[in-house]
Coordinates of C-alpha atoms in Angstrom, one line a residue:
X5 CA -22.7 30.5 -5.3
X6 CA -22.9 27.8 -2.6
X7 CA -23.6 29.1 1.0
X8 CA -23.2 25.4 2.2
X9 CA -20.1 24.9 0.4
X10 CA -18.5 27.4 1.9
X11 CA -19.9 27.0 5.0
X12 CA -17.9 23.5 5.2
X13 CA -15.1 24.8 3.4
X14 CA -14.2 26.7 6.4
X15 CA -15.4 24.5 8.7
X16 CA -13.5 21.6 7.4
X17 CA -10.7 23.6 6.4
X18 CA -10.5 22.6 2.9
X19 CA -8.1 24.0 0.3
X20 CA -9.0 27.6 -1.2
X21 CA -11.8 27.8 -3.6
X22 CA -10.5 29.1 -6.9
X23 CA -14.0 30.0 -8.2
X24 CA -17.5 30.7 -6.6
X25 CA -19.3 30.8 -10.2
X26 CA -20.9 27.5 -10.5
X27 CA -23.2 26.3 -13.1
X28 CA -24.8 23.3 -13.9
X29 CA -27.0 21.2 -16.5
X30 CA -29.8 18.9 -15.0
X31 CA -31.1 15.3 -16.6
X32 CA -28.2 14.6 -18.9
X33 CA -29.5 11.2 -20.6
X34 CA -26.7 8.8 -20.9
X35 CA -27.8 5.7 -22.8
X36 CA -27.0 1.9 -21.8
X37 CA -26.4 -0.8 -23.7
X38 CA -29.4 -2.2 -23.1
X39 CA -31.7 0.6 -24.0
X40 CA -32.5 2.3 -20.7
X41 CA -31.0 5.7 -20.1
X42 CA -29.6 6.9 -17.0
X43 CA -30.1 10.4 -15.7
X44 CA -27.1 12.6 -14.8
X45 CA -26.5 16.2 -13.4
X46 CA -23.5 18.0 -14.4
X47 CA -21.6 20.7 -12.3
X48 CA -18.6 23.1 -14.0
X49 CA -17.5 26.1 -13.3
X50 CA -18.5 29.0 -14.7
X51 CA -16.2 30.0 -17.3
X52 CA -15.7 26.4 -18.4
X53 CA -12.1 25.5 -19.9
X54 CA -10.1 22.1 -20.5
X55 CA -10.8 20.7 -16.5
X56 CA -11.0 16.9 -15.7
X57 CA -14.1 15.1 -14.4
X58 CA -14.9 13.9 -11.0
X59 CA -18.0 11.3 -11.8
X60 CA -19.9 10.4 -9.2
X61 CA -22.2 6.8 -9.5
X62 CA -24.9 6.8 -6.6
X63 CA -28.6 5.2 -6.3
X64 CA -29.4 7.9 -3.4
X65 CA -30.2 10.9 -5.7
X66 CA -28.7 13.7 -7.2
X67 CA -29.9 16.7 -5.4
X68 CA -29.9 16.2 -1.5
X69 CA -28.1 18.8 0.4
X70 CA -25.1 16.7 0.8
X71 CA -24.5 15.7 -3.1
X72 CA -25.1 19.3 -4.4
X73 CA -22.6 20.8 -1.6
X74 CA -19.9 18.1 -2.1
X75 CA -20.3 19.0 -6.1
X76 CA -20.1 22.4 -5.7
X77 CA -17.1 21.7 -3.0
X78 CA -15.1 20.3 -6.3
X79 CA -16.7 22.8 -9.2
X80 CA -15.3 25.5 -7.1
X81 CA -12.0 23.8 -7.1
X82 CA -12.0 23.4 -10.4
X83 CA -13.2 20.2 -11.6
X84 CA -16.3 19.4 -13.3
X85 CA -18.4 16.6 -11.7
X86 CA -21.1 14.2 -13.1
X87 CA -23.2 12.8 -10.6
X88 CA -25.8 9.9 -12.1
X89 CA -28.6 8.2 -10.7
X90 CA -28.1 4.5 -10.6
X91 CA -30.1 2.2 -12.3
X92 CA -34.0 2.6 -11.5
X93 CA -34.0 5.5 -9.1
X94 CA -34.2 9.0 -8.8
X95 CA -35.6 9.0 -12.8
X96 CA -32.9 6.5 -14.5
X97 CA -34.7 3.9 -16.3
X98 CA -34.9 0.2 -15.3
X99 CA -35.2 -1.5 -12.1
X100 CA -32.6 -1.1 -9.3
X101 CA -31.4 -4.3 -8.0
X102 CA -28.4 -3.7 -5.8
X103 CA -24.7 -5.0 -7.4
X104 CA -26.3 -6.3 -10.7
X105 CA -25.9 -4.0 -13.1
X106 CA -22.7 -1.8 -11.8
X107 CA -20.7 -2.9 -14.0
X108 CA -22.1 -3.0 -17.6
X109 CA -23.6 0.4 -16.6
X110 CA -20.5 2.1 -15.2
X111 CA -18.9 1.6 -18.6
X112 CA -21.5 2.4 -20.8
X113 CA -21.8 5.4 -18.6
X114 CA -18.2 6.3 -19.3
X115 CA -17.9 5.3 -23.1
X116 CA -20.4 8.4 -23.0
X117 CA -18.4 10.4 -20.7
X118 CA -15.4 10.2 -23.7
X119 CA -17.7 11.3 -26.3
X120 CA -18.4 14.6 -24.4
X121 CA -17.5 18.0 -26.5
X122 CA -16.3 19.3 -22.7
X123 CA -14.1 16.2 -21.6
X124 CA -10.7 17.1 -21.5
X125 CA -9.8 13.1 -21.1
X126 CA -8.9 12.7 -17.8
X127 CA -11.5 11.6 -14.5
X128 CA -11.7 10.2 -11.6
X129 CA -14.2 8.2 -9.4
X130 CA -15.1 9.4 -6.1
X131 CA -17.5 8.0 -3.5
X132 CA -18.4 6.4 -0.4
X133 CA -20.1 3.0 0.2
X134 CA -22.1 1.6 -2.5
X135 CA -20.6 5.0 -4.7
X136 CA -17.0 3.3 -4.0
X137 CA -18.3 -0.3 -4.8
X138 CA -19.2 0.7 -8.6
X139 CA -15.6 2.1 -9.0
X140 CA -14.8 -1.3 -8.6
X141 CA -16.6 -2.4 -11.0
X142 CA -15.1 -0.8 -13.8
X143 CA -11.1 0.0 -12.6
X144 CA -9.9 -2.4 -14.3
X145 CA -11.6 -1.5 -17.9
X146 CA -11.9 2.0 -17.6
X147 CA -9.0 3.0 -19.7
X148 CA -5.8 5.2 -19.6
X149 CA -8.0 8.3 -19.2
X150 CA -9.2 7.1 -15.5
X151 CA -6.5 9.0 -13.5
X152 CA -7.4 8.2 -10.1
X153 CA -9.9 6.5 -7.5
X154 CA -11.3 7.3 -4.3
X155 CA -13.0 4.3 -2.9
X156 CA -14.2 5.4 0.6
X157 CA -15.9 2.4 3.2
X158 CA -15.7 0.2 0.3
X159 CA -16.6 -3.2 -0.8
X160 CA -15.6 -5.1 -4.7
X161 CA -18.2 -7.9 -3.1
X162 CA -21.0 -8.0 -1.0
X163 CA -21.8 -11.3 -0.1
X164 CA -18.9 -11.6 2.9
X165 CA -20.4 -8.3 4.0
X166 CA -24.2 -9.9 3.8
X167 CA -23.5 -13.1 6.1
X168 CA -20.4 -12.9 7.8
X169 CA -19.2 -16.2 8.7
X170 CA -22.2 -17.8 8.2
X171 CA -24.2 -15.4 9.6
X172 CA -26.5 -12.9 8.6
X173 CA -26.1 -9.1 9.0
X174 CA -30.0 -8.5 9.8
X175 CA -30.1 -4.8 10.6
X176 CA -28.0 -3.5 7.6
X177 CA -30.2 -5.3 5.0
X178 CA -33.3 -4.6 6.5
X179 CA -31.9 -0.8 7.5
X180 CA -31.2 -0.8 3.6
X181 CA -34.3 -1.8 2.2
X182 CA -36.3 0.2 4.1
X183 CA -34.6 3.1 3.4
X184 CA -34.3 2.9 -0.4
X185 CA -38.1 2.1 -0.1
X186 CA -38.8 5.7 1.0
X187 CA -36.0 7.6 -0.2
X188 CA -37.7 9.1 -3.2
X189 CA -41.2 10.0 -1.6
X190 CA -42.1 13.9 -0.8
X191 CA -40.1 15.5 2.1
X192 CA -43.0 15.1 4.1
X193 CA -43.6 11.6 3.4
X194 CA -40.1 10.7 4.7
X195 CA -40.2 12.8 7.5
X196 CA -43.4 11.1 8.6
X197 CA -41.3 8.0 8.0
X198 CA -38.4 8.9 10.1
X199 CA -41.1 9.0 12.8
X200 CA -41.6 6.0 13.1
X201 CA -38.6 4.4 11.7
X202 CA -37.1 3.0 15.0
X203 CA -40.7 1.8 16.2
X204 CA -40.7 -0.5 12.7
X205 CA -37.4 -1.6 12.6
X206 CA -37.5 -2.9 16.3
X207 CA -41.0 -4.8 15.2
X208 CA -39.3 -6.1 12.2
X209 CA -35.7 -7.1 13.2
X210 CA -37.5 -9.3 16.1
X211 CA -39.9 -11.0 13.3
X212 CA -39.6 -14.4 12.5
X213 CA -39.5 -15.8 9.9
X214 CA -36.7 -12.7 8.6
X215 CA -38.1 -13.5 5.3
X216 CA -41.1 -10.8 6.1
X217 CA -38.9 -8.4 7.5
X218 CA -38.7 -6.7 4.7
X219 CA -42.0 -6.0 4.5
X220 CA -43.1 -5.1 7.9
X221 CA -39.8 -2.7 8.0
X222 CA -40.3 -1.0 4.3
X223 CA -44.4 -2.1 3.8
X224 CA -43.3 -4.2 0.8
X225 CA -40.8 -7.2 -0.2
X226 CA -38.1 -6.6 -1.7
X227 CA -36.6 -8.7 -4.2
X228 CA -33.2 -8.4 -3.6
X229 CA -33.7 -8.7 0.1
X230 CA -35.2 -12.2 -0.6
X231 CA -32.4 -12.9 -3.0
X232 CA -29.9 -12.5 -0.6
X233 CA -31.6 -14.5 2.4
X234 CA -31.9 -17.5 -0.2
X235 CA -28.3 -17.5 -1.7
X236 CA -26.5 -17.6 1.7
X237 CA -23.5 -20.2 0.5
X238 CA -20.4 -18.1 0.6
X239 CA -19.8 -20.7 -2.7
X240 CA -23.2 -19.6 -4.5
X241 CA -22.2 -18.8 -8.0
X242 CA -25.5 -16.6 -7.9
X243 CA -22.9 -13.8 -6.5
X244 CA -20.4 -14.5 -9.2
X245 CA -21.4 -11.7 -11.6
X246 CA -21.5 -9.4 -8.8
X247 CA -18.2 -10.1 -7.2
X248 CA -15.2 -7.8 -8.3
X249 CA -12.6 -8.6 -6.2
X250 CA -11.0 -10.6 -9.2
X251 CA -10.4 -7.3 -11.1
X252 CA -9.4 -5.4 -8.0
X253 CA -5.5 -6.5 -8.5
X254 CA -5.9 -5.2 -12.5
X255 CA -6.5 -2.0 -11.1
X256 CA -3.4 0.4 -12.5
X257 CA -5.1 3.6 -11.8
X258 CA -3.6 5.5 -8.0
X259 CA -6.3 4.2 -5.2
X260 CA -6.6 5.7 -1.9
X261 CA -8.6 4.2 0.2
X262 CA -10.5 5.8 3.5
X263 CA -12.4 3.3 5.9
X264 CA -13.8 3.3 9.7
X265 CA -12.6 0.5 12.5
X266 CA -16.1 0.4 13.3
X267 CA -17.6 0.5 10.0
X268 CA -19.8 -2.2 8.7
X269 CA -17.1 -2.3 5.6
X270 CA -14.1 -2.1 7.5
X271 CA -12.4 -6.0 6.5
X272 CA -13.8 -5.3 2.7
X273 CA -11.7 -2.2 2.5
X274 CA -8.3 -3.7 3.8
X275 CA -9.0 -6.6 1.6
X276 CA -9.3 -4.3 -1.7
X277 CA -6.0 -2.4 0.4
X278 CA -4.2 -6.4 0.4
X279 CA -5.5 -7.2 -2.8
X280 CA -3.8 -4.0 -4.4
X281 CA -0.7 -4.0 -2.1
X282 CA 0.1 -7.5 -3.0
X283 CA 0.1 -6.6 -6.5
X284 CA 3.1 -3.8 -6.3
X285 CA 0.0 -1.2 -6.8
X286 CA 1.0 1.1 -3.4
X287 CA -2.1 2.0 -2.4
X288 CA -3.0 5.1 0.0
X289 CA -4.9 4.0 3.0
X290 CA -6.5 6.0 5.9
X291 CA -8.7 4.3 8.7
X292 CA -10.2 6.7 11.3
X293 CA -12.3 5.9 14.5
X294 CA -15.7 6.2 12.5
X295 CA -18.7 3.7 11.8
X296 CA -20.6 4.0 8.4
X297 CA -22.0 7.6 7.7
X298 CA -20.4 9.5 10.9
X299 CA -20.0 12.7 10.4
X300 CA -16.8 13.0 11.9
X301 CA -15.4 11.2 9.0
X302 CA -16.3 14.3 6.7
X303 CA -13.1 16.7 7.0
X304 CA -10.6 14.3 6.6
X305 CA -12.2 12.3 3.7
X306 CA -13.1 15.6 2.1
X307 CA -9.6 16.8 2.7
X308 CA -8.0 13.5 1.4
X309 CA -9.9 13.4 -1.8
X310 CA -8.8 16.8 -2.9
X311 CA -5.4 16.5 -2.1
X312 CA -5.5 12.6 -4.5
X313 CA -7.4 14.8 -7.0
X314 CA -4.7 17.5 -7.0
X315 CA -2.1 15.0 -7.2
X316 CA -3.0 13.0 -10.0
X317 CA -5.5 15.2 -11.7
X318 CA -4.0 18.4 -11.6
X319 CA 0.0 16.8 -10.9
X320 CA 0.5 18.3 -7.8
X321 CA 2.3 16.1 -6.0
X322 CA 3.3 18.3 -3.4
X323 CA -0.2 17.7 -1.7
X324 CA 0.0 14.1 -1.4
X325 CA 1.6 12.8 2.0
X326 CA 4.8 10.5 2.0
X327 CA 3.3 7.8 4.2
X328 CA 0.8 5.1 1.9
X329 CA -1.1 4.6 5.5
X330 CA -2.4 6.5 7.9
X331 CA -4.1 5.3 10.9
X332 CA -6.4 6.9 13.8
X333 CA -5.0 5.7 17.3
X334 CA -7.6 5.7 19.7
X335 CA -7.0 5.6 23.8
X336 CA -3.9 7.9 22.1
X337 CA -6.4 9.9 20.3
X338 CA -3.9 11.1 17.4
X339 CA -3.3 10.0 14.0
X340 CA 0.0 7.8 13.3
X341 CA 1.6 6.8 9.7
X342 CA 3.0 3.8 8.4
X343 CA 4.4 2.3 5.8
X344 CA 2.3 -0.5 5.2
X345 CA -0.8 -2.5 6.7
X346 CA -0.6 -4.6 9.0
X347 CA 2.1 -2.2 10.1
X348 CA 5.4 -3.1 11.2
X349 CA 6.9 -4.0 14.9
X350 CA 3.9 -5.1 16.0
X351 CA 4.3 -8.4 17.6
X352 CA 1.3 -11.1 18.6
X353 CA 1.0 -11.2 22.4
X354 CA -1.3 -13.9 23.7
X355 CA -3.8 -13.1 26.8
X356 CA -5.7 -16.2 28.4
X357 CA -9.2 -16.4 29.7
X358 CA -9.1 -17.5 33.4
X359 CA -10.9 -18.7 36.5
X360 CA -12.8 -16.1 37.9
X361 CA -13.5 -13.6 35.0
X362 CA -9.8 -13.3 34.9
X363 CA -7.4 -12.2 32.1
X364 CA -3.5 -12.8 31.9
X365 CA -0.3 -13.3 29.8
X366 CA 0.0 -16.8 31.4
X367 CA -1.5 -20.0 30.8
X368 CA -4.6 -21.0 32.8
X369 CA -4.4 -23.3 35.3
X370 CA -6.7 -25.8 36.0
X371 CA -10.5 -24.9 35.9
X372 CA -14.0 -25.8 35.5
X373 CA -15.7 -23.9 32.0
X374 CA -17.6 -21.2 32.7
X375 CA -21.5 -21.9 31.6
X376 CA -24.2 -19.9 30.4
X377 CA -27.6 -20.3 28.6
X378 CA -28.3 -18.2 25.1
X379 CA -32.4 -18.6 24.4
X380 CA -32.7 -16.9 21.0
X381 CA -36.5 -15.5 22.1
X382 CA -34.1 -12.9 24.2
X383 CA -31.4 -12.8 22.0
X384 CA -28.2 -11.0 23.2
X385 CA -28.5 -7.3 22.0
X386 CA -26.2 -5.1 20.1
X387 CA -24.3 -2.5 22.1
X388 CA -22.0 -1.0 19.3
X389 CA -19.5 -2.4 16.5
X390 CA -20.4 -2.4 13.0
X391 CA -23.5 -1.9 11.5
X392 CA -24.9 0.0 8.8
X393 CA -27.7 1.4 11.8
X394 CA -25.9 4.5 13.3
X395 CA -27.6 3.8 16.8
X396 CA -26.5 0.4 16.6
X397 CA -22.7 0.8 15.3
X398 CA -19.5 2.5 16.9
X399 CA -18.2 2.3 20.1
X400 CA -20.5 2.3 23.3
X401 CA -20.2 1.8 27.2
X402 CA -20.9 -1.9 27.2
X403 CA -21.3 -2.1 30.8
X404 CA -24.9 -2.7 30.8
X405 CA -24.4 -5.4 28.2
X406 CA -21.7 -7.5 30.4
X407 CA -24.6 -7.5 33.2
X408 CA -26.4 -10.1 31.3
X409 CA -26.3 -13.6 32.2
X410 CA -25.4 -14.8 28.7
X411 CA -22.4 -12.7 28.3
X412 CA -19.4 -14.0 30.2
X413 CA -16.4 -11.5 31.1
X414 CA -12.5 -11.3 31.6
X415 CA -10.7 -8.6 32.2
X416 CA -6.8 -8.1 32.9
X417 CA -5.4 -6.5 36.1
X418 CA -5.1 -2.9 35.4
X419 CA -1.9 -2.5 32.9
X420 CA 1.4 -0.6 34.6
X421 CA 2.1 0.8 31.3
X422 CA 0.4 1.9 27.8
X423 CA -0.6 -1.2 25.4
X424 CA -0.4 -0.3 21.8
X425 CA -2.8 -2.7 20.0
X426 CA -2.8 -2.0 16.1
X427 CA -3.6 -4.5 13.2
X428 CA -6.0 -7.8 13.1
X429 CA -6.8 -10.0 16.3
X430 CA -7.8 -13.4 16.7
X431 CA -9.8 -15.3 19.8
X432 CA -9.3 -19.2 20.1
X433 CA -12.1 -20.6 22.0
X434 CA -12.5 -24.5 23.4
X435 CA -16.0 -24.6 23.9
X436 CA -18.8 -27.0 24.2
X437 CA -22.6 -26.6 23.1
X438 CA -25.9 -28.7 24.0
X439 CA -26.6 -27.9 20.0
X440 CA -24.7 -28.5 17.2
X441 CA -25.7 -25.2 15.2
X442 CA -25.2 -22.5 17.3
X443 CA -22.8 -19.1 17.6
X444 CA -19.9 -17.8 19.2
X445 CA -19.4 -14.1 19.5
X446 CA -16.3 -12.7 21.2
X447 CA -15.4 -8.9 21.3
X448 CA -12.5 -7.0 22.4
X449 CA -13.1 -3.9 25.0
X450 CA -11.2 -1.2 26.5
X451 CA -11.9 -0.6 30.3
X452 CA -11.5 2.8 32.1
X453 CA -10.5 3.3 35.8
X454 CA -14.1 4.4 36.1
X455 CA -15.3 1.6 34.5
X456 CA -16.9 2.2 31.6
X457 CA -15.8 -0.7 29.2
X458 CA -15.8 0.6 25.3
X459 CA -15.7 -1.8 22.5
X460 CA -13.3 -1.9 20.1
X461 CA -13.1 -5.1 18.1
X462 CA -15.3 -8.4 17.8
X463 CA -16.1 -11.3 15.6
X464 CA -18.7 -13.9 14.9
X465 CA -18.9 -18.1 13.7
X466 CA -21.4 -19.6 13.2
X467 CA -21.3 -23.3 14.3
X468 CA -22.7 -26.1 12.4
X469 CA -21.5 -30.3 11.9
X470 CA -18.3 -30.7 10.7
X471 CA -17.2 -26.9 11.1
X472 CA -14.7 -27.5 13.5
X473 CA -13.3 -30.5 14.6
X474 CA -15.1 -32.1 18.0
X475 CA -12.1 -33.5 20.3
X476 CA -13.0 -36.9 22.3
X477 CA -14.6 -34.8 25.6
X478 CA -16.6 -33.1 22.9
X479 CA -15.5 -30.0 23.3
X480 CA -14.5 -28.1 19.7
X481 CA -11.4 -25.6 19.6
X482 CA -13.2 -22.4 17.7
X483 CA -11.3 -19.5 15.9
X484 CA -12.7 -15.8 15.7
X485 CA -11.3 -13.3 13.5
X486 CA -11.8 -9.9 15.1
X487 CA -12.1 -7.1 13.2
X488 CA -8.6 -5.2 13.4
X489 CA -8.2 -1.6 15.8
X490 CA -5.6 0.6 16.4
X491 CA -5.9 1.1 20.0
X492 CA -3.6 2.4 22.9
X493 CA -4.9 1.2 26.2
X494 CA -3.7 3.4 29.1
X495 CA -1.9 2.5 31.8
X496 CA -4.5 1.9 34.5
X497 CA -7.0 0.6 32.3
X498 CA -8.1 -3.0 31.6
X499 CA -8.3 -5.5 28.9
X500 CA -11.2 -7.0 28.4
X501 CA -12.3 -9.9 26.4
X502 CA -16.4 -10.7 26.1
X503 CA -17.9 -14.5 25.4
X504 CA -21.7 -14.5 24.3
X505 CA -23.8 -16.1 21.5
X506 CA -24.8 -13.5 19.3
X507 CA -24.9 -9.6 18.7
X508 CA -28.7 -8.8 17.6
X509 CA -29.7 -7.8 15.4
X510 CA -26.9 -6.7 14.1
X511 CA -26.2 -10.3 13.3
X512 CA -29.6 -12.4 13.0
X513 CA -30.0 -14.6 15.9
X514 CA -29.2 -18.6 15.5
X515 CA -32.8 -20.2 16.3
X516 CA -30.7 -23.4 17.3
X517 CA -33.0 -25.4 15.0
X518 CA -31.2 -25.5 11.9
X519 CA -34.2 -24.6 9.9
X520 CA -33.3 -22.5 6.7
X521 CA -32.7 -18.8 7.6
X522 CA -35.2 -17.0 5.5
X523 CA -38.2 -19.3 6.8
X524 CA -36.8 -20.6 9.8
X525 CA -39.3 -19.9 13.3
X526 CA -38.2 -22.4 15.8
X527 CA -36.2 -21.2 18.6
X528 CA -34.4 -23.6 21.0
X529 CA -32.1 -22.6 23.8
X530 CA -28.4 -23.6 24.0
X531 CA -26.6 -24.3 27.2
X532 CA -22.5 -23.0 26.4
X533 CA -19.6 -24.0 28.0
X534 CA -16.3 -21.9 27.3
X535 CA -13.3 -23.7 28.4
X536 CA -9.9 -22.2 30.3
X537 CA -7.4 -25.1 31.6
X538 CA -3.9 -26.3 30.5
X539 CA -5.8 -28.6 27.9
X540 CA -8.1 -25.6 26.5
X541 CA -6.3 -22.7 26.7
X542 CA -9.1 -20.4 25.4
X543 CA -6.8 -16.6 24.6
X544 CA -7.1 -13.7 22.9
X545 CA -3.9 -13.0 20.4
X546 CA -3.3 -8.8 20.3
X547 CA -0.6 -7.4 17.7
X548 CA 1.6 -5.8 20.4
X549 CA 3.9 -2.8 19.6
X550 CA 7.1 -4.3 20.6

């Protein structure tokens, strides 16, 4: 018996145990095809029986507090679960190189799974983040015994999430190599390491060149690290083998999906939700207000999972919700359902940057552009959004942020009536730069009466020759995908729309210089000019309930 699983079985409010009599077999060895073996624990309940199988594919372990109480959490609900170790850690042979080897693995993994004398023939996958990107890799070859997936702040491919619009998300890769550098050492190693994790971090994520970031961050280089900073062409065929959004569509077996607006794998997940929608699969989705890891996410993607288990591993239907999406309002604060994403009756409304800071329905008049200068030796700093970095990710008071001289600011007259904001957004900026590689970074925010401006949405490009197209004045019309929201901004409160050059180090600072990202070192200063006159309407397009 579990004290910690029922300890968050009553603090989640979870569905009745049926069984507190747990057991469980450590260091199954299941063969690859290759000749390393993998090591797996298995988790039944006591008294066995013909149950289905909840496997569980993670390079983080097998026994931390959280894995053993989330097995338990299903054994006592009567399912068995098979948690393996990934590929070179935690005791599984090989070497660990992130996305490589998901795929051949995952299968071999269940070919062995089928040949077990206590598989009754049905599973399911279950996981969150790189645990919901090796589902993908097998869905669609799996076979009829594969009953259901639960792919939770997921991803089928990694290199949109790696350099985002030409970018480079700095913090998450460093964040993640350091971390799986120290994740198997003693307890007291790691907590000596925690100690000085933010000290180490903050030295390496201002390095240059980011090529030895790794290493100052983690004490060694990593090889997939360097890899990464090297194939940074979204059309690198080097990412080929690891890309699964191909098979995503082939995917037969009932998804639900469960992301965060401000999680680092937010756009991934509604694009596995599009892929699947668009082939007649009706997916489940549910997006809450959480970044990666929160805890608040727990409950409800606890709670969600059993209910898809129940319903298509036990057929119980009557626990599954009648509405494929579910969304997290915030300003509102309450959950609303929906048939579909993007939902329904939500109509684009455009807002246009102004003289004066200004934000309105109606076109600018005319104006001179509003300048600033962006020196990437005091890049502009994170506050909030997505990251993999807890303290950098999720929604913060950016107030002190919008003081700085490279961040330019317009904000609407305090609305007469509630805004419903839900689905993507887009920013068209006319914009002219002393540099031709250089970045735009634009982000949505929801101001209080008091003040306090929260973040909600925001989007980065990466400029570079020939991008965008450079009108005679020189001044080049830019478009920013946001990341999408489901927002409700009170009456009272403002809109606001932010202008900088960067978000570091969540995204790794443009040194201006053009000099290849993983060696690059010399920084030079760009002078910006954002545009808002009847010939460069700059504007911000929200999805409007109408």
């Amino acid at each position: 018996m579990s004290l910690i699983s029922r300890f968050l079985a009553w603090q989640y409010k979870l569905p009745p145990a049926e069984t507190y009599a747990v057991t469980h077999a450590r260091d199954l060895l299941v063969p690859m095809t290759d000749g390393a073996v993998l090591f797996a624990d298995h988790y039944y309940p006591t008294g066995g029986g013909n149950l289905p199988t909840v496997l569980i594919r993670s390079p983080y372990g097998r026994r931390t507090v959280t894995f053993d109480a989330v097995a338990r959490l299903f054994a006592e609900r009567s399912y068995q679960v098979l948690i393996q170790s990934c590929r070179g850690t935690f005791g599984s042979g090989g070497k660990f190189f992130p996305f490589k080897d998901d795929r051949p693995d995952g299968l071999a993994t269940i070919t062995w799974l089928k040949q077990q004398p206590w598989f009754s023939g049905e599973f399911a996958i279950f996981g969150p983040s790189y645990l919901s990107f090796v589902q993908w890799a097998v869905g669609d070859k799996a076979g009829p015994e594969l009953k259901a997936l639960i792919p939770i702040f997921t991803a089928a491919d990694f290199r949109t999430v790696l350099h985002p619009e030409g970018s480079f998300a700095l913090d998450t890769t460093v964040g993640f190599s350091q971390s799986i550098t120290y994740q198997e050492d003693p307890p007291l190693k790691v907590a000596l390491f925690r100690l000085k994790f933010t000290r180490q971090m903050a030295k390496a994520l201002m390095h240059l060149p980011i090529n030895e970031a790794d290493r100052i961050a983690a004490g060694e280089t990593k090889d997939f690290y360097q890899e990464w900073l090297v194939h940074a062409s979204p059309e690198d065929q080097w990412w080929d083998s690891m890309d699964h959004r191909a098979a995503v569509p082939q995917v037969k077996t009932p998804v639900h999906l469960i992301g965060g607006f401000y999680d680092v794998l937010c756009l991934t997940t509604l694009d596995c939700y599009r892929l699947l929608h668009e082939a007649g699969r009706n997916p489940y989705l549910t997006i809450g207000p959480w970044s990666h890891s929160a805890a608040g996410m727990m409950p409800v993607m606890l709670n969600e999972s059993l209910k898809w288990l129940g319903g298509y591993l036990k057929k119980d239907r009557s626990s599954l919700r009648q509405a494929p999406v579910r969304l997290y309002v915030m300003g509102k604060n309450q959950w609303k359902d929906f048939a579909s994403w993007p939902p329904e009756g939500y109509l684009p409304q455009t807002w246009y940057l102004q003289a004066g800071g200004k934000l309105a329905t109606s076109k600018p008049s005319g104006s001179e552009p509003d300048r600033y200068r962006y020196d990437p030796a005091d890049p502009t700093p994170c506050f909030g959004g997505t990251s993999l970095v807890l303290a950098n990710s999720g929604p913060k008071d950016n107030r002190k942020l919008e003081r700085r001289k490279d961040v330019l600011v317009y904000s609407s007259a305090p609305l007469e009536h509630n805004l419903e904001v839900i689905g993507s957004l887009r920013v068209t900026l006319y914009v002219k730069s002393s540099l031709q590689h250089t970045d735009f970074f634009a982000r949505l925010c929801d101001v209080a009466p008091s003040g306090k401006s929260i973040n909600l949405s925001d989007g980065i490009v990466r400029l570079s020759p020939g991008r965008f197209v450079v009108a005679a004045d020189g001044v080049q019309k830019v478009e920013i995908e946001l990341w999408p929201t489901a927002n409700c901004f009170l009456r009272g409160h403002r809109i606001r729309v932010q202008v900088s050059s960067g978000s570091h180090p969540r995204y790794a600072r443009n040194l201006g210089s053009d000099e290849p990202l993983a060696t690059g070192t010399r920084l030079i200063p760009a002078e910006q000019q954002v545009f808002h006159d009847p010939a460069h309407p700059s504007s911000i397009i929200l999805p409007v309930r109408g």
